[in-house]
Coordinates of C-alpha atoms and ligand atoms in Angstrom, one line a residue:
X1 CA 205.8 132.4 -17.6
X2 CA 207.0 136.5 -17.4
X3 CA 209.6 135.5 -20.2
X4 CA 206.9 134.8 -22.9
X5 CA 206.2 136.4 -25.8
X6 CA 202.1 136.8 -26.4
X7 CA 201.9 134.2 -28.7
X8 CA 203.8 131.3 -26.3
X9 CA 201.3 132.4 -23.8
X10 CA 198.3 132.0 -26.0
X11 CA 199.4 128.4 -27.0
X12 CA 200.7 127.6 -23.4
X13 CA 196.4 128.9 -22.7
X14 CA 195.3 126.8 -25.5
X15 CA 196.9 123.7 -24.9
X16 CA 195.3 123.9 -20.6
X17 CA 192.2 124.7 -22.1
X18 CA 192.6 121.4 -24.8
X19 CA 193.9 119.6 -21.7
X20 CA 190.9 120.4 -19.2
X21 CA 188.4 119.7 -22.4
X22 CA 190.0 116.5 -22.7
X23 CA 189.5 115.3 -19.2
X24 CA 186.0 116.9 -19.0
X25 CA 185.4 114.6 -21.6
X26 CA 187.1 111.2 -20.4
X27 CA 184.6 112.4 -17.2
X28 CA 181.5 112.2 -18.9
X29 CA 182.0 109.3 -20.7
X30 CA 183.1 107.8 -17.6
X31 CA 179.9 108.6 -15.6
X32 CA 177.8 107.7 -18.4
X33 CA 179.2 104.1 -18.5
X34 CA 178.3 103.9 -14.8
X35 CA 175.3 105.2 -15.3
X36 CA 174.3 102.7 -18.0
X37 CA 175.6 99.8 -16.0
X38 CA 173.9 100.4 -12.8
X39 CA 170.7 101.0 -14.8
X40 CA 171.4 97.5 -16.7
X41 CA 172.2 95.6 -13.5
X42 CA 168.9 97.2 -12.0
X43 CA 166.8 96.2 -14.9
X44 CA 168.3 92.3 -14.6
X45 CA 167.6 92.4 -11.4
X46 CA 163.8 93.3 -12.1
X47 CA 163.4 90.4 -14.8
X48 CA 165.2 88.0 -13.2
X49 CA 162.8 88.9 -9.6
X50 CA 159.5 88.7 -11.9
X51 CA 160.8 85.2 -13.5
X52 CA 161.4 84.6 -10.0
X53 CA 157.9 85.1 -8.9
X54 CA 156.2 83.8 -12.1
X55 CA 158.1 80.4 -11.4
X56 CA 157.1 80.3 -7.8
X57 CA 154.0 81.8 -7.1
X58 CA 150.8 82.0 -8.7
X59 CA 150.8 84.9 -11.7
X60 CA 148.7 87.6 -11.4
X61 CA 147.5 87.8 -14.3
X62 CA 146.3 84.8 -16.8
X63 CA 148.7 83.9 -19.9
X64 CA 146.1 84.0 -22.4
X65 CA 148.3 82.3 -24.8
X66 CA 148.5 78.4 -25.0
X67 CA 151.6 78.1 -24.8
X68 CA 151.8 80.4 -21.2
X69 CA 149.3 78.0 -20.3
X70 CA 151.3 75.4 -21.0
X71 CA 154.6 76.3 -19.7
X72 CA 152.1 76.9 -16.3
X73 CA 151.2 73.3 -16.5
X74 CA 154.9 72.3 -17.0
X75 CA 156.0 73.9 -13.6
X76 CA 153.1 73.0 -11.6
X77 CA 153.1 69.2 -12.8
X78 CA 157.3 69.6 -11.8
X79 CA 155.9 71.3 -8.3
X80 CA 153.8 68.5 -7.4
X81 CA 155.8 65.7 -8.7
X82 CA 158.7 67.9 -6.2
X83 CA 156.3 67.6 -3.7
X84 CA 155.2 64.3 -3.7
X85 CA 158.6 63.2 -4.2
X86 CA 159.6 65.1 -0.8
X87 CA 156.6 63.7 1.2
X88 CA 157.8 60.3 0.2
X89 CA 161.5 61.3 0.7
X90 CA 160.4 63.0 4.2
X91 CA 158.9 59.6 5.3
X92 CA 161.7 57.2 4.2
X93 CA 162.0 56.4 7.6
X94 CA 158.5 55.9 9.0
X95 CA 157.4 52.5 7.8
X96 CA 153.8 53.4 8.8
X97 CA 153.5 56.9 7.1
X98 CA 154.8 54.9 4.0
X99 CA 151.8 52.7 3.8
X100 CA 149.8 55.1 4.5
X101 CA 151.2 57.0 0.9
X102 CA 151.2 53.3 -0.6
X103 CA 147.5 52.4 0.5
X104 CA 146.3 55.9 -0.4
X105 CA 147.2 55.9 -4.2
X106 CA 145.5 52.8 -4.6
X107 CA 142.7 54.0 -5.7
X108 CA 141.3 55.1 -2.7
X109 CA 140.4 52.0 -1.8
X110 CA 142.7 51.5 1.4
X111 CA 141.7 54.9 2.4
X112 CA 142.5 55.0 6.0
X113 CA 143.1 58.7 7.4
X114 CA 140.3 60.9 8.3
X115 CA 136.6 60.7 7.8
X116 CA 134.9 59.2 5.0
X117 CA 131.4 59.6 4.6
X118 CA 128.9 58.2 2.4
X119 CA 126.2 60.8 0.4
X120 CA 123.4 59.9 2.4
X121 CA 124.9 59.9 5.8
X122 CA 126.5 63.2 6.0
X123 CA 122.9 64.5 6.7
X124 CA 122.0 62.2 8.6
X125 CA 120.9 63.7 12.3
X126 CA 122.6 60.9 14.9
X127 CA 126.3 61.9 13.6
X128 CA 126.8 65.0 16.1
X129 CA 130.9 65.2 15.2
X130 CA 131.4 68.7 13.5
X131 CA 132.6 68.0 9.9
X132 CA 133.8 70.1 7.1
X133 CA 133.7 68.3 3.7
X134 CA 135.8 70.6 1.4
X135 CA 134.5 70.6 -2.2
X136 CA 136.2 71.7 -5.6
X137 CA 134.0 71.9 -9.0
X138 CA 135.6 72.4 -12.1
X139 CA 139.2 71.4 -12.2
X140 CA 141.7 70.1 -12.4
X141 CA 143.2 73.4 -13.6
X142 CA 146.5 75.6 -12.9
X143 CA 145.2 76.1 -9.6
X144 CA 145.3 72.3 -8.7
X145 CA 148.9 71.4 -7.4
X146 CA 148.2 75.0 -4.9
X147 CA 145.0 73.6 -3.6
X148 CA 147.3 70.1 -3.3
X149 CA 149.3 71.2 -1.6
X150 CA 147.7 73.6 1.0
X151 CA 145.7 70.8 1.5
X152 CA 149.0 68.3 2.2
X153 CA 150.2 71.3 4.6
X154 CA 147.2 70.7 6.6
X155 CA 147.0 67.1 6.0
X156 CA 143.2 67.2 4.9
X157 CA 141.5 65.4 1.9
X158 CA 138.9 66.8 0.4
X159 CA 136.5 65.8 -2.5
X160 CA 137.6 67.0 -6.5
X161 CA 133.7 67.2 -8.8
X162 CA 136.1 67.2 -11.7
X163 CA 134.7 67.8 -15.4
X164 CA 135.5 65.3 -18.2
X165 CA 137.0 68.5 -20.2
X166 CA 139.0 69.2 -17.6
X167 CA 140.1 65.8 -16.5
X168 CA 141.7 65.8 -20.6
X169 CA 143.1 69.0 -20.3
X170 CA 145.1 68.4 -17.0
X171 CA 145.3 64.4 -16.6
X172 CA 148.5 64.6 -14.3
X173 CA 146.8 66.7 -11.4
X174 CA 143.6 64.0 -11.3
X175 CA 146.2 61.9 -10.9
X176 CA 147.7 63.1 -8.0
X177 CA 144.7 64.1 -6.4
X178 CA 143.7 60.2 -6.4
X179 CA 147.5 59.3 -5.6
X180 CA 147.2 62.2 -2.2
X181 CA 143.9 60.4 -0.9
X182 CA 141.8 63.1 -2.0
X183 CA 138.2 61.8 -3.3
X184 CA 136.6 62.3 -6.9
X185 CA 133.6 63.0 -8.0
X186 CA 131.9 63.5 -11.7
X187 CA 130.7 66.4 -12.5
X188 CA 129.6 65.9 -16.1
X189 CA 131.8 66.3 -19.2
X190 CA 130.2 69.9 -20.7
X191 CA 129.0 71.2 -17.8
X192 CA 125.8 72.4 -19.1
X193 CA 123.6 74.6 -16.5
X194 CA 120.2 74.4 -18.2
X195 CA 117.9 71.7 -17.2
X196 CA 115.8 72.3 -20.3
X197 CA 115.0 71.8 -23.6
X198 CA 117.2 69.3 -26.1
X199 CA 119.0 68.5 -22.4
X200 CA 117.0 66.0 -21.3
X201 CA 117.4 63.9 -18.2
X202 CA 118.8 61.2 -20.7
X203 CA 120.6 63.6 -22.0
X204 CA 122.1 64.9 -18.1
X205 CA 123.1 61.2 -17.7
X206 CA 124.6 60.5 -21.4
X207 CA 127.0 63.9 -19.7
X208 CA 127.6 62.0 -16.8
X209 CA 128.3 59.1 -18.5
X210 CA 130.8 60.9 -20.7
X211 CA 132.7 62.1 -17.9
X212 CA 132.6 59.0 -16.0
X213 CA 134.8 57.6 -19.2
X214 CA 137.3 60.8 -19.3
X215 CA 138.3 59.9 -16.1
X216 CA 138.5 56.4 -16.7
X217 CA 141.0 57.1 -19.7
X218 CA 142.7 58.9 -17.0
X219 CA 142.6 56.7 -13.7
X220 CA 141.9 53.1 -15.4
X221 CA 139.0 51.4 -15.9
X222 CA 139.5 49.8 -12.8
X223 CA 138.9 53.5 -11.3
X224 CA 135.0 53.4 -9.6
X225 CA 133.3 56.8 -8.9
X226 CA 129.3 56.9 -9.0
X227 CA 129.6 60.3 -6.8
X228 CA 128.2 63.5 -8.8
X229 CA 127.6 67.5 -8.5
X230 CA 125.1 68.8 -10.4
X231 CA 126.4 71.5 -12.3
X232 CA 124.7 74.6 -11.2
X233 CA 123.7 72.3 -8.0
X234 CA 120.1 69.5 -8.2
X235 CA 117.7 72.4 -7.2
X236 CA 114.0 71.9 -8.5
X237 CA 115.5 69.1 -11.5
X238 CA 113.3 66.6 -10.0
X239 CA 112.8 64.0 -13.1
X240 CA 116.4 64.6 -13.8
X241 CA 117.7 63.5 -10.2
X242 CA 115.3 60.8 -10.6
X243 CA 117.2 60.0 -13.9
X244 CA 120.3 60.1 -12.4
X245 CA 119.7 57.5 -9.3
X246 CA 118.2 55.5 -11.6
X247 CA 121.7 54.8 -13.1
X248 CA 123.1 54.2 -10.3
X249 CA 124.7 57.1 -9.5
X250 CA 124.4 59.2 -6.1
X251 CA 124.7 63.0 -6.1
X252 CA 125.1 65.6 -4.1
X253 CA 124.9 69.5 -3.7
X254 CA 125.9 71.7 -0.9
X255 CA 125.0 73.7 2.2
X256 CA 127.7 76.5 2.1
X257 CA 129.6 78.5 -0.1
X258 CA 132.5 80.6 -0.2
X259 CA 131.1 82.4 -3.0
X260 CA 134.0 82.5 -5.4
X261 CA 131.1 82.0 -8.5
X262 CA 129.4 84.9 -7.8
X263 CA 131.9 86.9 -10.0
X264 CA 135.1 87.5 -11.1
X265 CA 138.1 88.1 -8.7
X266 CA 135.9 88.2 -5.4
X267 CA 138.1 89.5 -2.6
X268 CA 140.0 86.7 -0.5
X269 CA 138.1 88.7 2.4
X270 CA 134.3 88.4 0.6
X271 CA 135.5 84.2 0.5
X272 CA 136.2 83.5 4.2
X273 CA 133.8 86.1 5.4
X274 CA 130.9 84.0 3.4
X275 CA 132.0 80.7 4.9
X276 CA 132.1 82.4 8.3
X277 CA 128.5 83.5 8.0
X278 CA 127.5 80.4 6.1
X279 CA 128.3 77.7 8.9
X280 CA 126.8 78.7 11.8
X281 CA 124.7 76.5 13.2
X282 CA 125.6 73.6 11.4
X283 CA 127.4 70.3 12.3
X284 CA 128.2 69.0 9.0
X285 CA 129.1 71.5 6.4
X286 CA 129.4 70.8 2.6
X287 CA 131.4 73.5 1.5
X288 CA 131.3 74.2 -2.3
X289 CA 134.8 76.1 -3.7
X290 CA 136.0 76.4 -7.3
X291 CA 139.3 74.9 -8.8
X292 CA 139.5 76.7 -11.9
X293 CA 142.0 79.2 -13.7
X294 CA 139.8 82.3 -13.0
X295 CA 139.4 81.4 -9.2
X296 CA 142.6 82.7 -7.6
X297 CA 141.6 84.4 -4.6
X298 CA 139.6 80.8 -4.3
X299 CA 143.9 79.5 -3.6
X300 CA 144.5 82.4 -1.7
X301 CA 141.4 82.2 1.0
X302 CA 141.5 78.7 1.5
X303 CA 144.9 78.8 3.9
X304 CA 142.5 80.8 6.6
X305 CA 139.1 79.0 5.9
X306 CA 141.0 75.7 7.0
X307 CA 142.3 77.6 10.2
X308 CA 138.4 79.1 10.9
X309 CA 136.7 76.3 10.7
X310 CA 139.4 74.2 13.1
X311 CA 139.3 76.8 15.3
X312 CA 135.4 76.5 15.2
X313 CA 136.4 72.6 16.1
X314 CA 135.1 70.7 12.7
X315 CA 137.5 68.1 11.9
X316 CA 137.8 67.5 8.0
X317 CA 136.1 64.6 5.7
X318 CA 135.9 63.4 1.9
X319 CA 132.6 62.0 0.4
X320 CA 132.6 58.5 -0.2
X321 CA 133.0 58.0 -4.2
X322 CA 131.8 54.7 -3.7
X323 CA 128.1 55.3 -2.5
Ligands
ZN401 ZN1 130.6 73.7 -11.8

């Protein structure tokens, strides 16, 4: 380089300074390619995780659109027909669990596991046995194939007060809930809570009536419940219980409560602290719950409420839908 004139050393400058400009310049587009595709494979990652979650677990928040609700209905119909499909696969080789699956989705009739007891027996004094009757108003609803199948997990039926709305709105999960063993009761079809006025006691039973032949277009016709909940429970509606019984049908309300209707979103906590509190002192315990879309935490507490009250030695029962 000591040979050159001024001008080859200027270019010879030039051309290192092109040459480094260059390669600054292949770096940055370099880094910012990397960039880009870590930050694209992150983002995947993210939606696929939430998919993920939306798929398997209950969302945390509601789809208010119908066809979220939908598409929610569509996976949980597929999770309970996955389920019942491995309970029968799981007992392929146990002839006996196998009727037992067989005699419980007729109808309830061939009911054989567990305690079933009639309305007017669970209070009756002689019966010392500690008894939890697990009741869900309201459903069927999104919520249904999760109450299912905590309930399978623990191998306890409980009783469904299902409305006729809901009963058109989600036939599949009254369905399974006969199919699991699980009992049903009516709970009218419009769930009115005023005892008053234009709704008369007729009026109360045309409801129940109504229902009655929702779930019928469900179930059968062969399908026999005369077991209602009062919406709102029977409290001072004297001439309207009287209406009621007078049609045959048999009702009845509850003695504890996990308190999920209070408002919306109560804590999981609030739910098995209330049935805690609520229990003592009792031998039979008619425990009203919620199955309904707004009712999560309802799902989420009822894992632990099982485990209480066996650990407070109640073994589990249905109420007879044949009174
Ligand atoms: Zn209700």
């Amino acid at each position: 380089m000591k040979n050159m004139t001024n001008y080859e050393l200027n270019s010879a400058l030039e051309r290192k300074r092109k040459k480094r400009k260059k390669k600054r310049t292949i770096r940055m587009v370099l880094l910012t390619s990397v960039v880009l595709l870590i930050s694209f494979i992150g983002i995947k990652n993210v939606i696929n995780k939430r998919k993920l979650l939306v798929k398997n677990n209950i969302s945390t928040t509601y789809a208010g659109s119908k066809e979220n609700i939908q598409e929610s209905k569509n996976n949980q119909e597929n999770k309970v027909d996955n389920n019942v499909n491995e309970n029968l696969n799981n007992n392929k080789n146990d002839k006996n669990d196998k009727n037992d699956i067989k005699n419980e989705s007729k109808n309830n009739k061939n009911f054989t596991k567990g305690i079933v007891m009639s309305v007017d027996k669970i209070w009756s004094k002689e019966d010392k046995r500690k008894v939890a009757f697990l009741t869900f108003d309201d459903g069927p609803s999104p919520h249904t194939p999760y109450i299912l199948d905590i309930l399978k997990k623990y191998d306890i039926k409980a009783t469904f007060f299902v409305l006729g709305t809901s009963a058109k709105n989600y036939p599949e999960f009254l369905k399974k809930e006969v199919e699991l063993g699980h009992s049903i009761g009516n709970h009218t079809y419009s769930h009115k809570i005023r005892y008053s006025g234009a709704y008369t006691p007729e009026a109360f039973v045309q409801d129940v009536k109504r229902c009655d032949n929702a779930i019928k277009e469900v179930l059968g016709q062969d399908f026999k419940t005369n077991l209602v909940r009062f919406p709102g429970g029977s409290f001072n509606h004297k001439s309207y219980e009287t209406a009621l019984l007078n049609s045959g049908f048999k009702h009845i309300d509850w003695n504890v409560e996990n308190g999920d209707a209070r408002r919306l979103n109560v804590p999981k906590e609030e739910l098995i602290n209330n049935v805690k509190e609520e229990i003592a002192g009792h031998n039979k315990v008619v425990i009203l719950m919620h199955d309904s879309a707004t009712k999560e935490t309802t799902v989420q507490a009822l894992p632990e409420i099982i485990e209480y009250l066996k650990s407070q030695g109640f073994e589990f029962g249905i109420i007879s839908q044949n009174n």
